[in-house]
Amino acid sequence: PQVLPPPDQAVIEGQEVTMSVRISGQPKPMLYWLRDRVTVKTGPRHVVCETEDGTFVMTIKSAVRSDSGIYTCRIINEYGTKQCEGRLEVKGMFDFFLYHGFDFNCCHFYECTNSHLTLFQ
């Protein structure tokens, strides 16, 4: 069997994520998705489908931080096993902007203590 790996990705919490791999082999291989070496269970948030050209697409709906990790696509047929990996990093909105170097000098952060408002800049 042969497999072309998915790229590494970084997304913001709540975004939809798609990971796709194109596989080939005779007989047709079985495909398994793993996150940090644990099989990903398909369901309402993790959907896997196959296109006509042999591409398997896993969609993660409304990504959360716990979706972060190393995703492995493992394919198996009677002639062997192949796998490839891609990293997914799910960040909170604030973390994402800091990671990409946005300037927060314009922002004010507030902390309430003893019914008084304290302004931090």
Short mmCIF file of C-alpha atoms in Angstrom, two decimals:
data_model
loop_
_atom_site.label_atom_id
_atom_site.label_comp_id
_atom_site.label_asym_id
_atom_site.label_seq_id
_atom_site.Cartn_x
_atom_site.Cartn_y
_atom_site.Cartn_z
CA PRO A 1 0.00 0.00 0.00
CA GLN A 2 0.98 3.64 -0.52
CA VAL A 3 -0.14 6.78 1.32
CA LEU A 4 0.45 10.53 0.83
CA PRO A 5 0.56 12.36 4.21
CA PRO A 6 -1.63 15.23 5.45
CA PRO A 7 0.06 18.60 6.16
CA ASP A 8 0.55 20.00 9.67
CA GLN A 9 -2.17 22.49 10.67
CA ALA A 10 -2.87 25.14 13.32
CA VAL A 11 -6.46 26.30 13.83
CA ILE A 12 -8.55 28.33 16.27
CA GLU A 13 -11.00 26.61 18.61
CA GLY A 14 -14.40 26.21 16.98
CA GLN A 15 -13.09 25.96 13.43
CA GLU A 16 -13.72 22.94 11.22
CA VAL A 17 -10.61 20.93 10.37
CA THR A 18 -10.14 18.63 7.40
CA MET A 19 -7.31 16.16 7.01
CA SER A 20 -7.03 14.21 3.81
CA VAL A 21 -4.80 11.40 2.65
CA ARG A 22 -4.67 9.68 -0.69
CA ILE A 23 -4.07 5.96 -0.56
CA SER A 24 -3.59 3.18 -3.07
CA GLY A 25 -2.97 -0.55 -2.99
CA GLN A 26 -4.25 -3.90 -4.18
CA PRO A 27 -6.11 -5.36 -2.50
CA LYS A 28 -7.68 -2.13 -1.28
CA PRO A 29 -6.18 -1.25 2.14
CA MET A 30 -8.14 -0.70 5.35
CA LEU A 31 -7.59 2.80 6.76
CA TYR A 32 -7.41 3.83 10.43
CA TRP A 33 -7.00 7.32 11.92
CA LEU A 34 -5.20 7.68 15.26
CA ARG A 35 -4.55 10.69 17.49
CA ASP A 36 -1.51 10.31 19.73
CA ARG A 37 -1.53 6.54 19.02
CA VAL A 38 -5.20 6.07 20.01
CA THR A 39 -7.82 5.17 17.38
CA VAL A 40 -10.11 8.10 16.56
CA LYS A 41 -13.75 7.10 17.00
CA THR A 42 -15.98 8.45 14.26
CA GLY A 43 -19.18 10.21 15.26
CA PRO A 44 -20.93 13.57 14.94
CA ARG A 45 -17.69 15.57 15.42
CA HIS A 46 -15.24 13.20 13.68
CA VAL A 47 -16.51 12.20 10.24
CA VAL A 48 -14.52 10.13 7.71
CA CYS A 49 -15.50 9.78 4.06
CA GLU A 50 -13.86 8.48 0.88
CA THR A 51 -13.83 10.22 -2.49
CA GLU A 52 -13.84 8.48 -5.86
CA ASP A 53 -10.09 9.01 -6.39
CA GLY A 54 -9.08 7.11 -3.24
CA THR A 55 -8.75 10.14 -0.98
CA PHE A 56 -9.95 9.71 2.59
CA VAL A 57 -11.06 12.88 4.35
CA MET A 58 -11.48 13.20 8.11
CA THR A 59 -13.44 16.25 9.19
CA ILE A 60 -13.33 17.49 12.79
CA LYS A 61 -16.29 19.76 13.42
CA SER A 62 -15.88 22.59 15.92
CA ALA A 63 -12.32 21.73 16.98
CA VAL A 64 -11.40 21.94 20.67
CA ARG A 65 -7.96 22.05 22.29
CA SER A 66 -8.13 18.36 23.19
CA ASP A 67 -8.22 17.61 19.43
CA SER A 68 -4.58 18.77 19.27
CA GLY A 69 -2.00 16.07 18.68
CA ILE A 70 -0.18 13.90 16.19
CA TYR A 71 -2.64 12.34 13.75
CA THR A 72 -1.56 9.10 12.14
CA CYS A 73 -3.16 7.57 9.08
CA ARG A 74 -2.45 3.83 9.08
CA ILE A 75 -3.31 1.66 6.10
CA ILE A 76 -3.14 -2.12 6.09
CA ASN A 77 -3.60 -4.84 3.51
CA GLU A 78 -2.30 -8.40 3.18
CA TYR A 79 1.02 -7.10 1.78
CA GLY A 80 1.88 -4.78 4.62
CA THR A 81 1.26 -1.69 6.68
CA LYS A 82 2.12 1.94 5.90
CA GLN A 83 1.47 5.07 7.91
CA CYS A 84 1.99 8.80 7.79
CA GLU A 85 1.61 11.57 10.34
CA GLY A 86 0.47 15.17 10.54
CA ARG A 87 0.29 17.50 13.52
CA LEU A 88 -2.84 19.44 14.52
CA GLU A 89 -2.64 22.30 16.98
CA VAL A 90 -5.90 23.83 18.20
CA LYS A 91 -5.41 27.19 19.90
CA GLY A 92 -7.71 29.56 21.73
CA MET A 93 -8.37 32.85 19.92
CA PHE A 94 -5.97 34.84 22.15
CA ASP A 95 -3.21 32.21 21.86
CA PHE A 96 -3.62 32.15 18.08
CA PHE A 97 -3.12 35.92 17.77
CA LEU A 98 -0.05 35.85 20.04
CA TYR A 99 1.39 32.93 18.05
CA HIS A 100 0.99 34.86 14.80
CA GLY A 101 2.52 38.06 16.21
CA PHE A 102 -0.49 40.37 16.40
CA ASP A 103 0.04 43.54 18.42
CA PHE A 104 -2.15 43.88 21.52
CA ASN A 105 -0.95 47.38 22.56
CA CYS A 106 -4.40 48.75 21.77
CA CYS A 107 -6.21 46.48 24.20
CA HIS A 108 -7.28 47.05 27.79
CA PHE A 109 -7.62 44.20 30.26
CA TYR A 110 -9.85 44.59 33.31
CA GLU A 111 -9.79 42.88 36.66
CA CYS A 112 -12.52 43.43 39.24
CA THR A 113 -11.53 43.38 42.90
CA ASN A 114 -13.47 44.64 45.91
CA SER A 115 -16.13 46.20 43.66
CA HIS A 116 -13.52 48.58 42.21
CA LEU A 117 -12.44 48.50 38.60
CA THR A 118 -8.70 48.27 38.00
CA LEU A 119 -7.40 49.10 34.53
CA PHE A 120 -4.35 47.37 33.15
CA GLN A 121 -2.72 48.37 29.91
#
